[in-house]
Coordinates of C-alpha atoms in Angstrom, one line a residue:
Chain A
M1 CA 111.9 47.3 58.1
T2 CA 109.3 45.3 60.0
V3 CA 112.1 44.0 62.2
L4 CA 113.1 47.5 62.9
L5 CA 109.6 48.5 63.7
A6 CA 109.2 45.5 66.0
T7 CA 112.4 46.4 67.8
L8 CA 111.1 50.0 68.2
L9 CA 107.9 48.7 69.6
K10 CA 109.8 46.5 72.0
V11 CA 111.8 49.5 73.2
L12 CA 108.7 51.5 73.8
V13 CA 106.9 48.7 75.6
I14 CA 109.8 47.7 77.8
F15 CA 110.7 51.3 78.7
G16 CA 107.1 52.1 79.5
C17 CA 106.8 48.9 81.6
L18 CA 110.0 49.7 83.4
I19 CA 108.9 53.2 84.4
S20 CA 105.4 51.9 85.4
A21 CA 107.0 49.1 87.3
A22 CA 109.2 51.6 89.2
G23 CA 106.1 53.5 90.1
I24 CA 104.3 50.4 91.2
S25 CA 107.4 49.4 93.3
T26 CA 107.2 52.7 95.2
L27 CA 103.6 51.9 96.0
A28 CA 104.5 48.3 96.9
E29 CA 107.3 49.6 99.1
R30 CA 104.8 51.8 101.0
K31 CA 102.2 49.1 101.2
I32 CA 104.4 46.3 102.3
S33 CA 106.2 48.5 104.9
A34 CA 102.8 49.4 106.2
W35 CA 101.7 45.8 106.4
I36 CA 104.9 44.8 108.2
Q37 CA 104.3 47.6 110.7
L38 CA 100.6 46.7 111.2
R39 CA 99.5 49.8 109.3
R40 CA 97.4 49.9 106.1
G41 CA 99.4 52.0 103.8
P42 CA 98.1 54.4 101.2
N43 CA 94.5 53.6 100.3
R44 CA 92.8 56.9 99.6
V45 CA 93.9 57.5 96.0
G46 CA 92.1 55.1 93.7
P47 CA 91.1 51.6 94.7
F48 CA 93.6 50.2 97.3
G49 CA 95.7 53.3 96.7
L50 CA 96.7 52.1 93.2
L51 CA 96.8 55.6 91.8
Q52 CA 99.2 56.8 94.5
P53 CA 102.3 56.7 92.3
L54 CA 100.5 59.0 89.9
A55 CA 99.5 61.4 92.7
D56 CA 103.1 61.4 93.9
G57 CA 104.4 62.1 90.4
I58 CA 102.1 65.1 90.0
K59 CA 103.1 66.4 93.5
F60 CA 106.8 66.1 92.6
M61 CA 106.2 68.1 89.4
F62 CA 104.7 71.0 91.3
K63 CA 107.3 71.1 94.1
E64 CA 109.7 74.0 94.2
E65 CA 113.0 73.4 92.6
F66 CA 116.0 74.5 94.6
V67 CA 119.6 74.5 93.3
P68 CA 122.2 75.2 96.1
P69 CA 124.6 78.0 95.1
G70 CA 128.3 77.5 95.2
K71 CA 129.1 74.5 93.1
S72 CA 128.4 73.7 89.4
R73 CA 124.8 74.2 88.6
F74 CA 125.2 72.1 85.5
L75 CA 126.5 69.1 87.3
F76 CA 123.8 69.4 90.0
I77 CA 121.2 69.1 87.3
L78 CA 123.1 66.4 85.4
A79 CA 123.5 64.1 88.4
P80 CA 119.9 62.8 88.7
A81 CA 119.8 62.0 85.0
L82 CA 123.2 60.2 85.3
A83 CA 121.8 58.2 88.1
A84 CA 118.6 57.2 86.3
V85 CA 119.7 56.7 82.7
P86 CA 122.1 53.7 83.2
A87 CA 119.6 51.8 85.2
M88 CA 117.0 52.3 82.4
M89 CA 119.6 51.5 79.7
S90 CA 120.8 48.2 81.2
V91 CA 117.3 46.7 81.0
A92 CA 117.8 46.5 77.2
V93 CA 119.7 43.2 77.4
I94 CA 117.4 41.4 79.8
P95 CA 115.7 38.5 77.9
F96 CA 112.2 38.8 79.2
T97 CA 110.9 35.9 77.3
G98 CA 111.8 33.5 74.6
R99 CA 111.2 33.9 70.8
I100 CA 108.0 35.9 70.2
A101 CA 107.7 35.7 66.5
E102 CA 109.7 35.4 63.3
I103 CA 109.7 38.0 60.5
D104 CA 111.5 37.3 57.2
G105 CA 113.6 34.6 58.9
T106 CA 114.7 37.0 61.7
P107 CA 113.5 35.8 65.1
I108 CA 112.0 38.5 67.3
L109 CA 113.4 37.8 70.7
G110 CA 112.3 38.8 74.2
S111 CA 115.0 41.3 74.7
V112 CA 115.6 44.7 73.1
A113 CA 119.2 43.9 72.2
D114 CA 120.4 40.3 72.1
L115 CA 124.0 41.2 72.8
D116 CA 126.7 38.5 72.8
M117 CA 128.3 40.2 75.7
G118 CA 125.1 41.0 77.6
A119 CA 126.6 40.1 81.0
I120 CA 129.5 42.5 80.5
F121 CA 127.2 45.2 79.2
I122 CA 124.8 45.1 82.1
M123 CA 127.7 45.2 84.7
A124 CA 129.4 48.1 82.8
V125 CA 126.3 50.2 82.4
S126 CA 124.8 49.6 85.8
G127 CA 128.2 50.5 87.3
L128 CA 127.8 53.9 85.7
G129 CA 125.0 54.7 88.1
V130 CA 127.5 55.5 90.8
Y131 CA 128.6 58.6 88.8
G132 CA 125.1 60.2 89.3
I133 CA 125.3 59.6 93.0
I134 CA 128.8 60.9 93.6
L135 CA 128.3 63.9 91.3
G136 CA 125.0 64.7 93.0
G137 CA 126.8 64.5 96.4
W138 CA 129.6 66.7 95.3
A139 CA 127.5 69.3 93.4
S140 CA 125.2 69.8 96.4
N141 CA 128.0 71.8 98.1
S142 CA 127.2 70.3 101.4
K143 CA 129.0 67.9 103.7
Y144 CA 126.5 65.2 104.2
P145 CA 125.7 64.6 100.5
L146 CA 129.4 64.5 99.8
L147 CA 129.9 61.8 102.5
G148 CA 127.0 59.9 101.1
G149 CA 128.4 60.1 97.6
L150 CA 131.8 58.9 98.7
R151 CA 130.4 56.0 100.6
A152 CA 128.2 55.0 97.6
A153 CA 131.3 55.0 95.4
A154 CA 133.4 53.0 97.7
Q155 CA 130.6 50.5 98.4
M156 CA 129.7 50.0 94.8
I157 CA 133.2 49.4 93.7
S158 CA 133.8 46.9 96.5
Y159 CA 130.7 44.9 95.8
E160 CA 130.8 45.1 92.0
L161 CA 134.1 43.2 92.2
S162 CA 132.5 40.2 94.0
M163 CA 129.5 40.4 91.8
I164 CA 131.5 40.2 88.6
L165 CA 133.4 37.2 90.0
I166 CA 130.1 35.5 90.8
I167 CA 128.8 36.1 87.3
L168 CA 132.1 34.8 86.0
A169 CA 131.4 31.4 87.6
I170 CA 127.9 31.4 86.0
V171 CA 129.4 32.3 82.6
A172 CA 132.0 29.6 83.0
M173 CA 129.2 27.1 83.5
S174 CA 127.2 28.1 80.5
G175 CA 130.1 29.0 78.3
T176 CA 128.5 32.2 77.0
L177 CA 128.1 35.9 77.9
N178 CA 124.8 36.2 76.2
L179 CA 122.1 36.5 78.9
R180 CA 119.5 34.7 76.7
E181 CA 121.8 31.7 76.2
I182 CA 122.7 31.7 79.9
A183 CA 119.0 31.5 80.7
D184 CA 118.4 28.8 78.1
A185 CA 121.4 26.7 79.3
Q186 CA 119.6 26.2 82.6
N187 CA 116.6 24.7 81.0
D188 CA 118.0 21.9 78.7
H189 CA 118.1 19.2 81.4
T190 CA 116.9 18.4 84.9
L191 CA 118.7 17.6 88.1
L192 CA 117.9 14.3 89.9
G193 CA 115.0 13.9 87.5
F194 CA 112.7 16.5 89.0
L195 CA 114.6 19.8 89.8
P196 CA 115.0 22.2 87.0
A197 CA 118.7 22.7 86.4
W198 CA 118.6 26.3 87.5
N199 CA 121.8 27.9 88.7
V200 CA 120.2 28.5 92.1
F201 CA 120.4 24.8 92.7
L202 CA 123.8 24.3 91.0
Q203 CA 125.4 27.3 92.6
P204 CA 123.6 28.0 95.9
L205 CA 126.6 29.8 97.4
A206 CA 126.9 32.0 94.4
F207 CA 123.2 32.7 94.5
V208 CA 123.3 33.9 98.2
L209 CA 126.3 36.0 97.5
F210 CA 124.8 37.5 94.4
V211 CA 121.6 38.4 96.0
I212 CA 123.4 40.2 98.9
C213 CA 125.6 41.9 96.4
T214 CA 122.6 43.2 94.5
F215 CA 121.5 44.9 97.7
A216 CA 124.8 46.6 98.1
E217 CA 124.9 47.4 94.4
T218 CA 121.6 49.2 94.3
N219 CA 122.3 51.0 97.6
R220 CA 119.4 49.2 99.2
H221 CA 118.8 48.5 102.9
P222 CA 120.7 47.1 104.9
F223 CA 123.5 48.6 102.8
D224 CA 122.0 52.0 102.0
F225 CA 125.0 54.1 103.0
A226 CA 124.4 56.5 100.2
E227 CA 121.2 57.7 101.9
C228 CA 121.7 56.7 105.5
E229 CA 119.0 58.9 107.0
S230 CA 120.1 58.6 110.6
E231 CA 123.7 59.7 109.9
L232 CA 123.6 61.7 106.8
V233 CA 120.2 63.4 106.8
G234 CA 119.3 62.1 103.3
G235 CA 122.7 61.3 101.9
F236 CA 123.4 62.3 98.3
H237 CA 119.9 63.6 97.7
T238 CA 119.7 65.8 100.8
E239 CA 119.8 69.0 98.7
Y240 CA 117.6 67.7 95.9
S241 CA 113.9 68.7 95.5
S242 CA 111.1 68.4 93.1
M243 CA 111.4 66.2 90.0
K244 CA 115.2 65.9 90.3
F245 CA 114.7 64.1 93.6
A246 CA 112.1 62.0 92.0
L247 CA 114.5 61.1 89.2
F248 CA 116.9 59.7 91.8
F249 CA 114.1 57.6 93.2
I250 CA 113.1 56.3 89.7
G251 CA 116.7 55.5 89.1
E252 CA 117.0 53.6 92.3
Y253 CA 113.9 51.6 91.7
C254 CA 114.8 50.9 88.0
A255 CA 118.2 49.6 89.3
M256 CA 116.4 47.4 91.7
I257 CA 114.2 46.1 88.9
V258 CA 117.1 45.4 86.6
M259 CA 118.9 43.6 89.4
A260 CA 115.8 41.5 90.1
C261 CA 115.6 40.7 86.4
L262 CA 119.3 39.9 86.3
T263 CA 119.1 37.5 89.2
T264 CA 116.1 35.8 87.6
T265 CA 118.0 35.4 84.3
L266 CA 121.2 34.2 85.9
F267 CA 119.9 31.9 88.6
L268 CA 116.2 31.1 88.1
G269 CA 116.3 30.1 84.5
G270 CA 114.9 33.3 83.1
A271 CA 111.6 32.9 81.3
S272 CA 111.4 29.2 81.7
V273 CA 108.5 27.4 83.3
P274 CA 109.4 24.2 85.2
F275 CA 108.1 21.0 83.5
W276 CA 106.8 22.9 80.5
A277 CA 109.6 23.3 78.0
E278 CA 107.3 24.3 75.1
A279 CA 105.5 27.1 76.9
P280 CA 104.4 29.9 74.6
W281 CA 106.2 33.2 74.9
F282 CA 103.6 35.1 77.0
I283 CA 103.5 32.3 79.6
G284 CA 107.3 32.6 79.7
L285 CA 107.0 36.4 80.1
G286 CA 104.5 35.8 83.0
S287 CA 106.9 33.4 84.6
F288 CA 109.8 35.9 84.3
V289 CA 107.7 38.8 85.7
F290 CA 106.6 36.5 88.6
K291 CA 110.2 35.6 89.5
A292 CA 111.4 39.1 89.2
A293 CA 108.5 40.4 91.3
A294 CA 109.5 37.9 94.0
F295 CA 112.9 39.4 94.1
M296 CA 111.4 42.9 94.3
F297 CA 109.4 41.7 97.2
L298 CA 112.6 40.4 98.8
F299 CA 114.2 43.8 98.4
I300 CA 111.3 45.5 100.1
W301 CA 110.9 42.8 102.7
V302 CA 114.5 43.0 103.8
R303 CA 114.5 46.7 104.0
W304 CA 111.7 46.8 106.5
S305 CA 113.1 43.9 108.6
L306 CA 116.8 44.6 109.1
P307 CA 118.8 47.4 110.7
R308 CA 121.4 49.2 108.7
F309 CA 125.0 47.9 108.8
R310 CA 127.9 49.9 110.2
Y311 CA 130.0 51.4 107.4
D312 CA 133.2 49.6 108.4
Q313 CA 131.3 46.3 108.8
L314 CA 130.0 46.8 105.3
M315 CA 133.5 47.2 103.9
A316 CA 134.9 44.3 105.9
L317 CA 132.1 42.1 104.7
G318 CA 132.7 43.1 101.1
W319 CA 136.5 42.7 101.1
K320 CA 137.2 40.0 103.7
V321 CA 134.2 37.7 103.2
F322 CA 132.6 38.2 99.8
L323 CA 135.7 38.5 97.7
P324 CA 137.4 35.4 99.1
L325 CA 134.1 33.4 98.9
A326 CA 133.5 34.6 95.3
I327 CA 137.1 33.6 94.3
T328 CA 136.6 30.2 96.0
N329 CA 133.4 29.8 94.2
I330 CA 135.2 30.3 90.9
F331 CA 137.8 27.8 91.8
I332 CA 135.3 25.2 92.8
T333 CA 133.3 25.8 89.6
G334 CA 136.4 25.5 87.5
L335 CA 137.5 22.4 89.3
V336 CA 134.1 20.7 88.8
L337 CA 133.9 21.8 85.1
A338 CA 137.5 20.5 84.5
L339 CA 136.7 17.1 85.9
Chain B
M1 CA 137.8 49.4 135.8
V2 CA 134.6 48.0 134.4
I3 CA 135.0 44.8 132.5
V4 CA 132.1 44.1 130.2
K5 CA 131.6 40.5 129.6
R6 CA 130.4 40.1 126.0
K7 CA 128.2 37.2 125.2
Q8 CA 130.0 34.6 123.1
L9 CA 128.1 34.4 119.8
T10 CA 127.4 31.0 118.4
L11 CA 128.4 30.1 114.9
G12 CA 124.9 30.5 113.6
E13 CA 124.7 34.0 115.0
R14 CA 128.1 35.0 113.6
L15 CA 127.2 33.7 110.1
Y16 CA 124.3 36.3 110.4
L17 CA 122.2 34.6 107.7
P18 CA 120.1 32.4 110.0
E19 CA 119.4 35.4 112.1
I20 CA 118.3 37.3 109.0
V21 CA 116.0 34.5 108.1
R22 CA 114.6 34.6 111.6
G23 CA 114.0 38.4 111.4
L24 CA 112.4 38.0 108.0
S25 CA 110.0 35.3 109.2
I26 CA 108.9 37.7 112.0
T27 CA 108.1 40.5 109.6
V28 CA 106.3 38.2 107.2
R29 CA 104.1 36.9 110.0
K30 CA 103.3 40.5 111.0
M31 CA 102.2 41.2 107.4
F32 CA 99.2 39.0 107.9
A33 CA 98.5 40.0 111.4
K34 CA 95.5 42.1 112.4
R35 CA 95.9 45.8 111.4
A36 CA 96.2 48.2 114.3
T37 CA 94.9 51.2 112.2
R38 CA 91.3 52.3 112.4
Q39 CA 89.9 53.7 109.1
Y40 CA 88.7 56.8 110.9
P41 CA 86.0 58.5 108.9
E42 CA 84.5 55.2 107.7
E43 CA 84.9 53.4 111.0
P44 CA 83.7 55.9 113.6
L45 CA 85.3 56.3 117.0
V46 CA 84.1 53.9 119.7
T47 CA 82.2 55.8 122.3
T48 CA 80.7 54.7 125.6
A49 CA 78.8 56.4 128.4
V50 CA 82.2 57.4 129.9
T51 CA 83.1 59.3 126.7
R52 CA 83.1 63.0 127.7
G53 CA 82.3 64.7 124.4
Q54 CA 80.9 68.1 123.7
P55 CA 78.2 69.5 126.1
R56 CA 74.6 69.3 124.8
L57 CA 71.3 70.6 126.3
A58 CA 68.7 68.0 127.1
M59 CA 65.2 68.4 125.7
N60 CA 62.2 66.8 127.4
P61 CA 59.9 64.5 125.4
D62 CA 57.3 67.3 125.4
Q63 CA 59.7 69.5 123.4
T64 CA 60.5 71.8 126.3
L65 CA 64.0 72.6 127.5
R66 CA 65.2 71.5 131.0
C67 CA 67.4 74.5 131.3
V68 CA 66.2 77.3 133.5
S69 CA 69.0 79.7 132.7
C70 CA 70.4 79.8 136.3
G71 CA 73.9 80.5 135.0
M72 CA 75.6 77.8 137.2
C73 CA 77.3 76.3 134.2
E74 CA 78.3 79.7 132.9
A75 CA 79.9 80.4 136.3
A76 CA 81.5 77.0 136.5
C77 CA 83.0 77.1 133.0
P78 CA 86.8 77.6 133.4
A79 CA 87.2 78.5 129.8
Y80 CA 84.4 81.1 129.7
A81 CA 82.8 79.2 126.8
I82 CA 79.2 79.5 127.9
T83 CA 77.0 82.6 127.4
I84 CA 73.3 82.6 128.5
D85 CA 70.5 85.2 128.1
A86 CA 67.3 84.3 129.9
H87 CA 63.7 85.2 129.3
E88 CA 60.4 84.4 131.1
V89 CA 58.0 81.7 129.9
E90 CA 54.5 80.7 131.0
R91 CA 55.6 77.2 132.0
E92 CA 55.9 76.1 135.6
I93 CA 59.6 76.8 135.7
E94 CA 59.0 80.3 134.4
R95 CA 62.5 80.8 132.9
E96 CA 64.2 79.5 129.8
P97 CA 67.3 80.5 127.9
E98 CA 66.6 83.0 125.1
H99 CA 70.1 82.6 123.9
F100 CA 72.4 79.7 124.9
E101 CA 75.8 79.8 123.3
I102 CA 78.8 77.5 123.8
D103 CA 81.9 78.5 122.0
M104 CA 83.2 75.0 121.0
L105 CA 86.6 76.5 120.2
R106 CA 86.9 77.6 123.9
C107 CA 85.3 74.5 125.4
I108 CA 87.8 72.2 126.9
L109 CA 85.4 69.3 127.5
C110 CA 86.1 69.4 131.2
G111 CA 82.5 68.5 132.2
F112 CA 82.2 71.1 135.0
C113 CA 79.0 72.4 133.4
E114 CA 77.5 69.0 133.7
E115 CA 78.5 68.8 137.4
A116 CA 77.3 72.3 138.1
C117 CA 73.9 71.9 136.5
P118 CA 71.1 71.7 139.2
K119 CA 68.4 70.8 136.7
E120 CA 70.2 67.9 134.8
A121 CA 69.9 70.0 131.7
I122 CA 73.4 70.0 130.3
W123 CA 75.2 66.7 129.6
M124 CA 78.5 65.7 128.0
S125 CA 77.4 63.9 124.9
D126 CA 79.3 61.4 122.8
E127 CA 79.7 63.8 120.0
L128 CA 83.4 64.5 119.4
E129 CA 83.8 65.8 115.9
L130 CA 84.4 69.5 115.4
A131 CA 85.4 71.0 112.1
D132 CA 84.4 74.0 110.0
Y133 CA 85.8 76.8 108.0
T134 CA 85.1 79.8 110.3
R135 CA 85.4 80.5 114.0
A136 CA 81.9 82.0 114.1
S137 CA 80.3 78.8 112.8
L138 CA 81.8 76.9 115.8
V139 CA 80.0 79.1 118.3
Y140 CA 77.0 76.7 118.8
K141 CA 73.6 78.3 119.4
L142 CA 70.5 76.6 120.9
D143 CA 69.5 75.1 117.6
R144 CA 72.7 73.0 117.4
L145 CA 72.9 72.3 121.2
V146 CA 69.5 70.8 121.9
R147 CA 69.2 67.0 121.9
P148 CA 66.3 64.8 123.0
V149 CA 66.8 63.2 126.4
S150 CA 66.7 59.8 124.9
Q151 CA 69.8 60.5 123.0
L152 CA 71.7 61.4 126.1
Q153 CA 70.2 58.6 128.3
G154 CA 73.3 56.5 128.4
R155 CA 75.4 59.3 129.9
I156 CA 72.6 60.3 132.3
D157 CA 72.3 56.8 133.6
Y158 CA 76.1 56.5 134.0
I159 CA 76.4 59.8 135.9
E160 CA 73.5 58.8 138.2
E161 CA 75.2 55.5 138.9
I162 CA 78.4 57.3 139.8
N163 CA 76.5 59.8 142.0
R164 CA 74.7 56.9 143.8
R165 CA 78.1 55.3 144.5
W166 CA 79.5 58.4 146.0
N167 CA 76.4 59.5 148.0
N168 CA 76.1 56.1 149.8

């Protein structure tokens, strides 16, 4: 009973933190873009503009809702939810920290669900996010959203393939699909006596490929062909307004956060702190949040630095470069493991 | 036929990643550079003697107006923003404006009134801000137009300097 309560509490806390983090990310996005462009960014709502996400939320609530006639009204309304829910769901298996406490002999772990096939779960669920985008594009009954939706679908399928192959190499190294155990496997020894044995040092090629794949997977710049303002007006969310539009945004930022957490888990040793194996759980949590936040910063930083790819270049990169490299990586990993 | 010679890319450029890192390093440097934005209401506009703001009437230190209601500025005003009614006074100059109105919504800040004035009574001040809820409240009467000479001295000195340069 207490274990169930603890799990419920964890669900509430992690869900609340995820939504708040998505809000903070929108503010961070605006702030960092402003700094990069020598502007100041929002600073009128609250100290340093910290209440800006709240103001944005209220504004979205009071905006007029518009549903374009012609296609299915039901699907049009369903699409934003379909885009946001998988991203929020997949955070359930992320091991934010190590063991928190122990109740009646049952350890309370840092993730909501300590699934044995967490890596598969996260790929499967986050892959569902594309349905929201393609449905939204189709139900808008307009050509640009449809194009955006189609592009998103093609892009996510192409890059998911490479991404799964990269994860496969990591899984082969740690011998488990459980994300917590993958993270722990990186912390039981050191490399050359001083480097923590994080996968980022053991699999640098996989790390670079994976990070680039996360950009494509979350439809982030420079691969944001689902939105593509300059070509497709606003892409799949052109016809969306009010809270439905905001839901797409929350979904996008939640997906980014999940991908940042996943990269942290797979490549940066999760909640571990270098040279402090016995760190208490809250220190581990802080370490995890710090690493994930660094990836969120990278997402934003790249967006405001690079121009968008051309669509055929994106596809060529996905199929002609990433897929062969990912397969090569698996072979090399297998070879090294076999020796 | 035009043959475009494309630049041969080096391996580093074709790999794209080093160039990405170069681009990222530029943007991260810019993040810590000096901001170009001025925080306007808190940091006021920088004004100098050259700033040609809204016209204001100069008031002598003995609390008398310099204006003699000759109507030169009224005639010079291309936007018909100035309206003057005169009345007689016991002072040496004998005339003074009873009403002096400048419709700030019509005023185009051209400075012709300043040039036209024979008595050095109307000057372009450094006051630039103009905002209110009604049109009527932006028709400035004498009470909002009069400024002590000391407040306009910078502009007066500047214009005199310019005039000296041109008259020699």
